[in-house]
Structures are given as C-alpha cells and as structure tokens.
XYZ file of C-alpha atoms in Angstrom:
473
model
C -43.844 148.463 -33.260
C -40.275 147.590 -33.936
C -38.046 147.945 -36.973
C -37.875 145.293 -39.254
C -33.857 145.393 -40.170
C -32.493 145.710 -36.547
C -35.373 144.885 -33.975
C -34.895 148.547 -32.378
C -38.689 149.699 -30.001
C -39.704 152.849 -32.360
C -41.972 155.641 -31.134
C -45.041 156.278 -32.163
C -45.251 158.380 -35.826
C -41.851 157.930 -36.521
C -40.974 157.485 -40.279
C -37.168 156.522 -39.440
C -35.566 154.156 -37.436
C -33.475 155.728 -34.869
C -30.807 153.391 -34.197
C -30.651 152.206 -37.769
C -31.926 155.271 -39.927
C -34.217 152.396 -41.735
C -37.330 153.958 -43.424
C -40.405 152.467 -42.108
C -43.077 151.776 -44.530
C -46.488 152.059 -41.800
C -49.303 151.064 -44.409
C -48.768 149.408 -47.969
C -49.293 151.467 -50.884
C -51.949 151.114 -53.087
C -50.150 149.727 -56.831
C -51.187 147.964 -59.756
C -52.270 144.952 -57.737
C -55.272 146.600 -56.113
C -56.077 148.258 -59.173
C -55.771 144.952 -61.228
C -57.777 143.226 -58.214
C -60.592 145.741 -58.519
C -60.648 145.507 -62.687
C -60.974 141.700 -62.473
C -63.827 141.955 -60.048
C -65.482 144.400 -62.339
C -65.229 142.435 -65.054
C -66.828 139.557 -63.224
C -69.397 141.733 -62.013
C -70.247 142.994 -65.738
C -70.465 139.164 -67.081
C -72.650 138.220 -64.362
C -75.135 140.961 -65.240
C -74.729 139.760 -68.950
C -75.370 136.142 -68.082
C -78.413 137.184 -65.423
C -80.052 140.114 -67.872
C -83.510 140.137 -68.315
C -83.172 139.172 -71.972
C -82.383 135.647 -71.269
C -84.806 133.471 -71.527
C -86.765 132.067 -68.393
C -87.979 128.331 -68.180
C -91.420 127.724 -67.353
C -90.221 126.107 -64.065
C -88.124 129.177 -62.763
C -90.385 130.881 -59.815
C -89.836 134.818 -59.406
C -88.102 134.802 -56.446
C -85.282 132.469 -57.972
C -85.397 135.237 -60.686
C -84.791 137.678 -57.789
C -81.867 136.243 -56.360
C -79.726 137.060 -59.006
C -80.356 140.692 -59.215
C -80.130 141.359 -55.605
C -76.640 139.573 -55.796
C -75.533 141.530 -58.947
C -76.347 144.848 -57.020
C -74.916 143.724 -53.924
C -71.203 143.241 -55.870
C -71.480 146.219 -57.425
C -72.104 148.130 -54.175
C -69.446 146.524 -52.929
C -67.056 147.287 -55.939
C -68.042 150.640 -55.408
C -67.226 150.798 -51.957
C -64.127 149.538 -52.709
C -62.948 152.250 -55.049
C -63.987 154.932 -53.250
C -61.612 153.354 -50.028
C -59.180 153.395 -52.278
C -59.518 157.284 -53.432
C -60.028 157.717 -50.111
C -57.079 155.886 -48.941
C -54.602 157.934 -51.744
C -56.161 161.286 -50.673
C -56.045 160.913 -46.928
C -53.534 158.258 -46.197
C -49.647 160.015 -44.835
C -47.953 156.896 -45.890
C -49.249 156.598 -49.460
C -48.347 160.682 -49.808
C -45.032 159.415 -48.307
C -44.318 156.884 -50.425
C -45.465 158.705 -53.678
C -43.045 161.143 -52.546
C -39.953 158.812 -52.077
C -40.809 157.663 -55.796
C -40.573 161.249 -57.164
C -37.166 161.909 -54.971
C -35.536 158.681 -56.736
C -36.355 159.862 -60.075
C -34.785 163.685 -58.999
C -38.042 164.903 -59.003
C -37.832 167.442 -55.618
C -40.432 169.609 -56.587
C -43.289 166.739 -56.613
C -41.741 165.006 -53.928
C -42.542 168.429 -52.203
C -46.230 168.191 -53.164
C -47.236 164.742 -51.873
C -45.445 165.922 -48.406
C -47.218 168.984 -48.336
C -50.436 166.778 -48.414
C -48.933 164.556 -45.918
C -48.101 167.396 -43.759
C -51.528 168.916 -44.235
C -52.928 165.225 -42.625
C -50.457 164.846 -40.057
C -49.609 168.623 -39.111
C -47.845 167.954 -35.828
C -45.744 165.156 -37.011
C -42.153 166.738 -37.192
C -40.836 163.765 -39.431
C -43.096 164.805 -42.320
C -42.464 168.423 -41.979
C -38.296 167.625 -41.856
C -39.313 165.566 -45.188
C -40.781 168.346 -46.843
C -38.557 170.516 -45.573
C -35.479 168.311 -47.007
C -37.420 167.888 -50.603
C -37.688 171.790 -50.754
C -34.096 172.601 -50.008
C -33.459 170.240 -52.832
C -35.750 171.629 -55.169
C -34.031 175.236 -54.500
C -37.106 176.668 -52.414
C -35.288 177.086 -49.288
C -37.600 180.214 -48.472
C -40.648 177.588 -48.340
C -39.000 174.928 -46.376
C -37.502 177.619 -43.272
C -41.496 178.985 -43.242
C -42.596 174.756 -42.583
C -39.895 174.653 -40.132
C -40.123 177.646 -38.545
C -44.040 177.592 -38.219
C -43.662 173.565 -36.731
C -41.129 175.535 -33.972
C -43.939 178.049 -33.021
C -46.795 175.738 -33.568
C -46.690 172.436 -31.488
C -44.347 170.882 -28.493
C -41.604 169.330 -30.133
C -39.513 166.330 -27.577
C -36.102 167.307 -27.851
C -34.960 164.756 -30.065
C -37.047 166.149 -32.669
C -36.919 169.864 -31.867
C -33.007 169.391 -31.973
C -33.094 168.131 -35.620
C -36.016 171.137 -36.428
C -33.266 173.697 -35.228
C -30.321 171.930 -36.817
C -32.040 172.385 -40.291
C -32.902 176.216 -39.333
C -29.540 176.555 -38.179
C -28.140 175.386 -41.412
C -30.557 177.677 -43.499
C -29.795 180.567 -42.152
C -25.837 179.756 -41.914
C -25.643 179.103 -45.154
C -27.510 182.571 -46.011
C -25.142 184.410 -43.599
C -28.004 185.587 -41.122
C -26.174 184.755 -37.942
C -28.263 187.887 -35.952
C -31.838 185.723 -36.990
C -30.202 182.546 -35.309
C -29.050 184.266 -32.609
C -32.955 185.628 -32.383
C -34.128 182.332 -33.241
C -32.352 180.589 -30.087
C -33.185 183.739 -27.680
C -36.501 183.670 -28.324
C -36.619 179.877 -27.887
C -36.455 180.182 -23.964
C -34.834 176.300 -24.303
C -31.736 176.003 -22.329
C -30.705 173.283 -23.882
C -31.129 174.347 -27.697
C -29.231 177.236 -26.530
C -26.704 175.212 -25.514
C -26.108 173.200 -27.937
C -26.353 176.093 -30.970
C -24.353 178.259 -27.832
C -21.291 179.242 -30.594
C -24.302 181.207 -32.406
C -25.256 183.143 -29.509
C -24.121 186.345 -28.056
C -25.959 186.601 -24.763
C -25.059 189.620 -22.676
C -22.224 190.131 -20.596
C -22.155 188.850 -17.154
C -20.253 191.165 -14.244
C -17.969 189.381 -11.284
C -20.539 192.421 -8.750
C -23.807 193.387 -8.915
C -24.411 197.095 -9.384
C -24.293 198.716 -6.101
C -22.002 200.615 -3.102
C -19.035 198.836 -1.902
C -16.703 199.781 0.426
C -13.504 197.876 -1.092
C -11.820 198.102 -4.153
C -13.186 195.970 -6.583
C -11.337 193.586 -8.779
C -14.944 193.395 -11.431
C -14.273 190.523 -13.924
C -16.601 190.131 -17.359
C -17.657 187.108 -18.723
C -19.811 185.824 -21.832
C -21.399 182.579 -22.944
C -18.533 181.717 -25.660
C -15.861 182.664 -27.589
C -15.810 186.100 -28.711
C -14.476 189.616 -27.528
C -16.524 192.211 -24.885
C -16.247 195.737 -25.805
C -16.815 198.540 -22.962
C -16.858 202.022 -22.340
C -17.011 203.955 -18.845
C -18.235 207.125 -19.626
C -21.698 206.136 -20.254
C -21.424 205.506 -24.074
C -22.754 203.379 -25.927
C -20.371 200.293 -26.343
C -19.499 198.897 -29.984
C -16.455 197.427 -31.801
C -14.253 200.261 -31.269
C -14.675 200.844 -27.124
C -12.161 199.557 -24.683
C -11.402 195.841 -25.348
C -11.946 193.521 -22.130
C -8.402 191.540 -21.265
C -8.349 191.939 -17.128
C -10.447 192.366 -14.900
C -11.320 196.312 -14.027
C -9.797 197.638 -11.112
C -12.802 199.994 -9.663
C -11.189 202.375 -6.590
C -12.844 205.403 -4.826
C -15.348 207.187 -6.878
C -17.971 206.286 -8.732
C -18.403 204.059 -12.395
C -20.619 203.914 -14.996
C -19.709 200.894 -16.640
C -21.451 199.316 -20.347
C -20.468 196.410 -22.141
C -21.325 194.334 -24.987
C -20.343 190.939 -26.263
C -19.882 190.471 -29.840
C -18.940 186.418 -30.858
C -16.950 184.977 -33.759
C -19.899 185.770 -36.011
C -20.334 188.877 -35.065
C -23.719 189.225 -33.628
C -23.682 191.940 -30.468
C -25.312 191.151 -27.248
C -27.870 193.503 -25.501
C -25.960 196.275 -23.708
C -25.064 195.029 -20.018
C -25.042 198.058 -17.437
C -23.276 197.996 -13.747
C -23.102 201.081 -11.720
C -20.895 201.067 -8.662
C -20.177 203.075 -5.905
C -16.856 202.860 -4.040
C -16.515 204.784 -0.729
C -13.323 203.999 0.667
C -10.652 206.706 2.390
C -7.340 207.655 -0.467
C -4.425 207.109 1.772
C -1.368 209.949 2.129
C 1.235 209.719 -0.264
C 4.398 208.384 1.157
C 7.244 210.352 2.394
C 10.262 210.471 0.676
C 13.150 211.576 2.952
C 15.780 212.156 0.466
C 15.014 214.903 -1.832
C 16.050 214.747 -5.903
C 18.821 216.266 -6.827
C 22.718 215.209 -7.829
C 24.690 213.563 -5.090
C 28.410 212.787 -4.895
C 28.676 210.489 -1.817
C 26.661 207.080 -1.220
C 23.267 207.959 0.253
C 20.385 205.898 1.427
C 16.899 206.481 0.082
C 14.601 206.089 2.851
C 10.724 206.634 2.375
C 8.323 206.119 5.395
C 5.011 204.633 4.606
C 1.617 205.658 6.245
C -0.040 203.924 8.538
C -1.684 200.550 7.429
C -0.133 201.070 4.134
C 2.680 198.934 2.202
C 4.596 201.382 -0.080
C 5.969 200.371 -3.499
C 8.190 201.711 -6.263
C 9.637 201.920 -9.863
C 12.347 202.624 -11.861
C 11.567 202.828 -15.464
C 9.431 205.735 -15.537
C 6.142 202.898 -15.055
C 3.052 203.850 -12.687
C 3.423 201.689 -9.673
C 1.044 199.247 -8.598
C 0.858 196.414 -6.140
C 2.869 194.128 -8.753
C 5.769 196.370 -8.560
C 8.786 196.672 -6.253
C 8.044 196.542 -2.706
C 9.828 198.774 -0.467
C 11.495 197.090 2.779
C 14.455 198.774 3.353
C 16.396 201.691 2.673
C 17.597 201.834 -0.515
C 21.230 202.582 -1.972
C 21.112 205.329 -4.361
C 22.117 203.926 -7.870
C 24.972 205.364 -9.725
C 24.129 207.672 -12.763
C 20.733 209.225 -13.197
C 17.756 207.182 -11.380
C 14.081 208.079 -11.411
C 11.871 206.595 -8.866
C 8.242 206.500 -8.234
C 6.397 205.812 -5.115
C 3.219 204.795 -4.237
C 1.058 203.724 -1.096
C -1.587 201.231 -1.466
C -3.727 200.972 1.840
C -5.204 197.565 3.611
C -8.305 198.181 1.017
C -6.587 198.081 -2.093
C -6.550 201.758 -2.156
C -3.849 203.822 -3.941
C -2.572 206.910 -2.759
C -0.776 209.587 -5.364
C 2.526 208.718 -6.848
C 5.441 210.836 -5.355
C 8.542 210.957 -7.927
C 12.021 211.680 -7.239
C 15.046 211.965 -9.648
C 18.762 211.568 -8.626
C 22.231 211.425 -10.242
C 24.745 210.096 -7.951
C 28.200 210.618 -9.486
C 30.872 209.147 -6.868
C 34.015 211.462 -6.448
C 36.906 208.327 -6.755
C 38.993 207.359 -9.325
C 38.125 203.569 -9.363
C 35.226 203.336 -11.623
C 32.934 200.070 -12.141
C 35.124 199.055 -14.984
C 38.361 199.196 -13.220
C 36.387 197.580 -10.023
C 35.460 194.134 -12.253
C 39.368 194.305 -13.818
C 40.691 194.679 -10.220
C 38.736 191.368 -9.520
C 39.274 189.418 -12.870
C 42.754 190.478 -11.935
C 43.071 188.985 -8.511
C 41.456 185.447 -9.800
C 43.910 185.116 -12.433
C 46.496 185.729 -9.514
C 45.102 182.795 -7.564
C 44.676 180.860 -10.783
C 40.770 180.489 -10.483
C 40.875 181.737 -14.029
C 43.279 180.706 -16.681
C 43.143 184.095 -18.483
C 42.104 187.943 -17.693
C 38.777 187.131 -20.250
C 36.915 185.222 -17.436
C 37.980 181.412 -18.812
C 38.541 178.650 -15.999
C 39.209 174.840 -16.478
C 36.532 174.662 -13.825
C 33.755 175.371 -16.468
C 32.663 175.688 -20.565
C 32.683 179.244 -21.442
C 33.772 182.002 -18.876
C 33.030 184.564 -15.957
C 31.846 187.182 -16.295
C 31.528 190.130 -13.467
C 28.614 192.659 -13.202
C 27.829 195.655 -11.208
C 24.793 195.399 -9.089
C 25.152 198.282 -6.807
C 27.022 200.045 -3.972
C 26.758 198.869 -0.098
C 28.235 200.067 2.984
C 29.929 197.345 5.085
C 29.306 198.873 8.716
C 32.993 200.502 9.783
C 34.556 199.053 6.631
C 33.352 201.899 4.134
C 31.324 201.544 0.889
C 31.957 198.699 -1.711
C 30.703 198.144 -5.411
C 28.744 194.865 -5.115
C 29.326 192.412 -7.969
C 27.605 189.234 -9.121
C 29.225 186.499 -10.839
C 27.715 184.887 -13.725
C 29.013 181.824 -16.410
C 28.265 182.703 -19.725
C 28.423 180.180 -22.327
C 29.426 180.114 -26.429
C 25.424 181.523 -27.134
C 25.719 184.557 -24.832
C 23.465 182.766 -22.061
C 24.211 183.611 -18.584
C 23.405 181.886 -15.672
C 24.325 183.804 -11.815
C 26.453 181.861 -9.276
C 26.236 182.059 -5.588
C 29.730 183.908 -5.096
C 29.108 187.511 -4.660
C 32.075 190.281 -4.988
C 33.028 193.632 -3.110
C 35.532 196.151 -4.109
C 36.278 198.730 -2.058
C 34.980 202.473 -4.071
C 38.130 204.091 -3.270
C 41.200 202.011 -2.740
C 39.608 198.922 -5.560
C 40.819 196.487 -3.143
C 38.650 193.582 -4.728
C 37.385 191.331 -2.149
C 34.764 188.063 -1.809
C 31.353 189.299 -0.394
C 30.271 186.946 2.540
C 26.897 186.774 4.414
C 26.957 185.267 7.893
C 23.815 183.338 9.767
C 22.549 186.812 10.711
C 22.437 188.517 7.569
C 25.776 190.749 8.241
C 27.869 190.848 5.787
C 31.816 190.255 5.868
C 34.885 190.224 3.233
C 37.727 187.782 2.040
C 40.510 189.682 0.535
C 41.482 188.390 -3.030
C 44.837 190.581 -3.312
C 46.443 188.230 -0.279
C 48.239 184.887 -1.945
C-alpha cells in the first residue's frame, strides 16, 4: 500500500505516512450514504410486501406457485436487509478505522475526551498497534488525563515488541510526561530497565549510569594514575574511606594518584538533573618499595658567603624541589645541578620520586643568605644602567634607547661564581613597554658582588661562561 499524496511504500498498520505525516484513511467510514442506501431499500422492501400481501386479490388464472414466488422474494430482501444492518453494527463496533475516524471528528470539534473513547475501542481491537495507542495517548494528554495516557504507554512498552521506529516515539512521549512532571529518577528507571542500548542512547542526557574506573579492582605493583568516567555530562562524587558517596564527598577533576598502600575507593555520578548512579566500588592494592628521602648536603641555617646547595638523589630516583612552601611532585622543579643559594630567606623542599612513580618523604631546608659587601642588587643594576648610558646604548639613566619603544629594564636573577673570577650578581635584561609588559632579551649581565664592576655575561660553545667589561670606553 502506498500513500496517496506522495507515493511513499507504507508498512503494514500504519495510520501515518512516514515521509509525508499524511493520515491514511484504511477503510471508508460508514455515513449517511449507507444509512440512506439501507432506508431506501427498506422502503422498497415494505411496498413490495404491500403490493404482494395476501389481501390483494388473485385472478382465477394465477397458479400457487406464481403466488409463491413473491413471498419467497419478499423474505429473501428482507434477510438480506437484515444482514446488511447488522454488517454495519458490526462494522462500527469492531472496525479500528471507523473508531479512528469517529475519533478525528471529535478532536476537530475540541472534543479530547471522546476522541479518547473511540481510541480506547480501537486500541481494545488492535492492542499491539503502537499508532493507536500514541493516538490515544495524544487525545488524553489533551483532555488533561495524562495519568491515563503514561499507563497506555507504559503498558504498550512492557507488553509487545515494539521496531525501533515506533518504540522511539513510545519513549519520546514517556519521556516528555515525566519531564514535564519533574520525575527525572522514573526516566532514568524507565531507560535502565529497558535493557535497549539504543533508547539509552538516545534519552543518554537522562541517565546516570554508574561510574566507570581507568583499573579494575585488584593488586598492582605501579602507581596508578585511576581516571573516572560517566555516560554524560554531570559531576562524580567520591569518598576513600569507605563512605558512602553523595553531593558533598570529594568532587572528581583529575585523575587519582593511588601509591603504596591500600584504597577503598566509592563513587557516584549524579547528571544535570540530578539523578545519582548506583554506587561504583574499586579496591586496589599497591605494593611497591617508598624510596629514601634525598640527601641534602647543606644544612639550614643563615649564611654570609655564596654557597652551593647540593642534594644527592637515591639510586633510580630523579629528585625534585620547591620554593613557595608547595608539596613537590613530579611537575615541579627538577634538580640537575647544584644550586646557588638565593639571597634573603629561601625555603626549599625536596622530594624523590622512584622509576615507579613512587614518592619518597619531603626533606625541607630553610636558609637566609645575607652577603657581607657593600654593593647591594640595587646599586649592582645602577652600576650597569650607568655604564650603558656611558657607551650611549641608553639615552638616559631610566632605561630609554632610540634602539626601541619604551625602556630597559635590569633584574636580579641570582648570584654565580665565574671559575677564578669570583662571584657575580646575574642580571637579565628585559624591554618594557608604556602598559608595564615585559618581554626578556638574550643579553645577560654580571656585576662583580664586591667591587660592582658591571660587566656583559657571555656563554661560549661549551657552556663556560666569560665577561665583557662595560666600565672600558
């Protein structure tokens, strides 16, 4: 059967055309015509059983069988009338399309709640049709008796196989009931209990399935990195004590790191509409050896000539540090090299963080390194500003040039001993322009800590580093 506006195949027991959304009228409805068809052959029948009645008079010459004909064809059309009306009280009883179509009259004239009836009949005849049941359905939304319309749809879910074209449109229409209502937890049942991958994934923003962990629960011997993930957008919640997760636990951002020891891990997913998952559980096991701390040769305390910090790092480790106080981690500075001490107060953290991703304990130390001269940092940058004005790199002593817009400007970056030339404040150079913005050159700047004989900071192929003196012309 195809449609008759736009020629489209339709399936079987459709009421709609699905490229065209055409209604499809399956069996005429019985109107005024047949009616006025069966009252004219009534009244044909009645004067033929006035003209033949046994009170006309008979001719001498009329046998009885010719009599007999008559009669028999009188009671034959009135069997036959008879027949005929009770096909057509059959037909308006038991026929979906005439229910149908009764019920598309009511709907025009606004009248939901009798629509509702003649689909309820039509449902009754054609229970596993899902058309007739999203009719009703429709008709009782619109008649305010919502209730009655999410029991049809609900019981055509549970009762028959739906194809997914039509169990899509069931669920849309359940979806929209209970949205509407609020009751996001009965959807999220609704679409659990379905088992349907694809209904879930389609109605997947109503869902909040449970969390899903990067490991499975178990003993590892390696620090785990354990990533949680959900089905959409929403938050995870988790606790590691055992507890029972809920809005107020620990709120997932990063991925846990799990280290030696042993973790009792729940979490729950709650989604934009706040339904909550089931509780997902992961127990893990990490056996893994803590490495030694590293050692810190230099001990705290206040120092008054430039010292190296030096720090030796156990074996198959990589040892890192801070200096604002922070816990260290593999993201923070990584020690190479000995280290200047800073002037002024410094505290320092250390940490060593084996092969495995294991951490040892954090070793602190705190110095203040006041250096006994008279040339402080201040009067180190002058001395340089000083000695470029001399050679006429810079037009005044506030760091202005005609090379550039905006000026110099000099700061300290710490102090480094030149190998049997003595210690030297290390500068960096940096143009600044009329918003404060400062951007670092490649020139680099020594001055010697006790003389202030400024100086240009040089590094060779090799890495050693060498001076030009600024103060000759």
């Amino acid at each position: 059967m195809v449609c008759p506006n736009c020629g489209y195949e339709l399936k079987e027991g459709h009421l709609y055309c699905e490229s065209c959304g055409t209604e499809i009228q399956i069996v005429p409805d019985f109107e005024p015509e047949i009616e006025n068809s069966i009252t004219e052959t009534l009244s044909t029948v009645a004067e033929e059983i006035e003209r033949k009645s046994p009170d006309a008079s008979l001719t001498k010459k009329d046998s009885p069988k010719q009599n007999l004909l008559p009669v028999i064809l009188t009671i034959f059309l009135v069997v036959l009338v008879m027949v005929i009306i009770a096909g057509v009280l059959l037909y308006q009883r038991y026929s979906v399309s005439y229910q149908i179509g009764q019920a598309r009259k009511s709907a025009e004239e606004q009248n939901y709640e009798q629509a509702a009836e003649f689909m309820d009949r039509a449902r009754h005849l054609a229970p596993d049709n899902a058309d007739v049941a999203l009719l009703e359905a429709g008709y009782l939304i619109s008649a305010g008796d919502a209730d009655q319309a999410l029991s049809i749809l609900l019981g055509l879910v549970d009762r028959i196989q739906l194809e997914y074209g039509d169990k899509e449109k069931v669920f849309e229409n359940i979806v929209a009931i209970y949205s509407d209502r609020g009751q996001f937890e009965q959807i999220n049942s609704l679409l659990l209990a379905s088992g349907d991958l694809e209904i879930q994934n389609h109605f997947q923003q109503y869902m909040a399935m449970t969390p899903e962990f990067g490991y499975e629960s178990g003993t590892y011997e390696e620090v785990l990195q354990l990533r949680m993930s959900a089905n959409t957008s929403g938050k995870i919640y988790y606790t590691l004590d055992g507890s029972m997760p809920d809005e107020h636990s620990l709120l997932y951002t990063a991925p846990l790191t799990l280290e030696t020891g042993d973790f009792q891990i729940f979490a729950i997913f709650i989604n934009d509409y706040g339904i909550k998952s089931d509780v997902a559980r992961g127990m893990y096991t990490i056996n893994l050896t803590v490495p030694d701390p590293p050692d810190v040769l230099v001990p705290s305390g206040d120092y008054q000539l430039p010292t190296m910090i030096e720090v030796q790092a156990p074996e198959d480790c990589t040892v890192y540090y801070t200096t604002d106080r922070s816990a260290p981690s593999a993201d923070s500075l990584r020690y190479t090299e000995p280290i200047f001490m800073p002037l002024g107060r410094t505290n320092y953290k250390f940490i060593a963080i084996s092969e495995q991703g294991v951490s040892s304990e954090v070793v602190s130390r705190s110095y203040r390194f006041e250096l006994e001269t008279e040339v402080t940092i201040d009067k180190a940058i002058r001395n340089v500003v000083q000695a470029l004005f001399n050679r006429r790199v810079l037009s005044d002593l506030y760091g202005h040039s005609t090379e550039i817009q905006g000026k110099y400007v000099f700061e300290y970056d710490t102090i480094v001993e030149i190998p049997n030339l003595g210690y030297y404040y290390k500068l960096n150079e940096y143009v600044e322009d009329e918003y404060g913005n400062r951007t670092q050159t490649e020139r680099l700047y020594a001055v010697e800590v006790y003389t202030g004989s400024p100086n240009r900071l040089t590094y060779d192929e090799n890495g050693e580093m060498g001076l030009i003196a600024l103060g000759d012309q």
